[in-house]
XYZ file of C-alpha atoms in Angstrom:
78
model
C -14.104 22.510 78.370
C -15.240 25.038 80.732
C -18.728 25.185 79.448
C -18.977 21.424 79.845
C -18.115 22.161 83.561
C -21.016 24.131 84.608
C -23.356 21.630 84.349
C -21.076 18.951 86.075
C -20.781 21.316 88.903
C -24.286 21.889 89.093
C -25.147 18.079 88.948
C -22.492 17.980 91.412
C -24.546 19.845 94.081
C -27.908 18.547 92.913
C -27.009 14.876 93.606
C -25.363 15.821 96.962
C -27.494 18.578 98.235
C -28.131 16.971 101.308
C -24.980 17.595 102.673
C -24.583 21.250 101.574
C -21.206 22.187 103.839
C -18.920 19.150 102.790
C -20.488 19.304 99.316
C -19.605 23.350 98.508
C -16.350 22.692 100.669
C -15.442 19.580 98.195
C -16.577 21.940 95.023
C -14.014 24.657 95.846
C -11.203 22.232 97.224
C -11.322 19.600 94.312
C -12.128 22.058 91.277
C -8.838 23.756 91.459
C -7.263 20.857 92.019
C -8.200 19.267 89.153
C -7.309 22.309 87.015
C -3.953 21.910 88.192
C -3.447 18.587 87.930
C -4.951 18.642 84.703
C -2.277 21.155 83.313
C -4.695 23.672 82.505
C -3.922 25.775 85.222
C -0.948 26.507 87.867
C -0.879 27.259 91.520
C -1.266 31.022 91.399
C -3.938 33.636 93.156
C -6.205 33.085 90.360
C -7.116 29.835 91.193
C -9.644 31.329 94.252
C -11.760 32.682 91.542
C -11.765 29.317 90.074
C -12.333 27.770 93.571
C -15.316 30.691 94.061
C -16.996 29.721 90.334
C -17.185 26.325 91.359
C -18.749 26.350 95.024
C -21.198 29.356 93.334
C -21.990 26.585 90.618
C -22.090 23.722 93.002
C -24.682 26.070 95.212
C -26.885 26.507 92.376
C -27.264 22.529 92.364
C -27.405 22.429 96.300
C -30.320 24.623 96.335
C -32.384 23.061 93.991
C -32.076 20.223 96.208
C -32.845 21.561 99.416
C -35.692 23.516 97.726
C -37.514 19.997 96.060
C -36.428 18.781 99.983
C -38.531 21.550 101.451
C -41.455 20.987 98.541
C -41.656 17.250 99.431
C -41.544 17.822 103.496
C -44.449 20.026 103.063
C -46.695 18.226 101.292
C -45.961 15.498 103.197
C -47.166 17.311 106.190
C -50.164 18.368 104.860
């Protein structure tokens, strides 16, 4: 299950790039969440390494984003 999550992470941040904060701050709020409401997990210390995987997976997707945002402004511009 975890592999599956990498790539929903990343997808995560590439669809919502635009909004990097809320999107990294929703990534390391809701992923342990889930986890725990899923049963897979409980509320322990651990779960801020979980919370840490997911906004560093989320970022990957965020900048991609902002980097194909940058691309298109400049060649727009020139």
């Amino acid at each position: 299950m975890a592999a599956a999550v990498i790539p929903l992470l990343v997808l995560f941040g590439l669809l919502l790039g635009r909004w990097w904060r809320s999107t990294l701050i929703t990534a390391a709020v809701a992923w342990p969440v889930l986890l725990v409401a899923g049963g897979v997990a409980s509320v322990e210390p651990g779960l801020l390494g979980a919370a840490g995987l997911a906004a560093v997976n989320t970022g990957v997707g965020v900048l991609i984003h902002q980097g194909i945002l940058r691309l298109t402004r400049t060649f727009r511009h020139s």
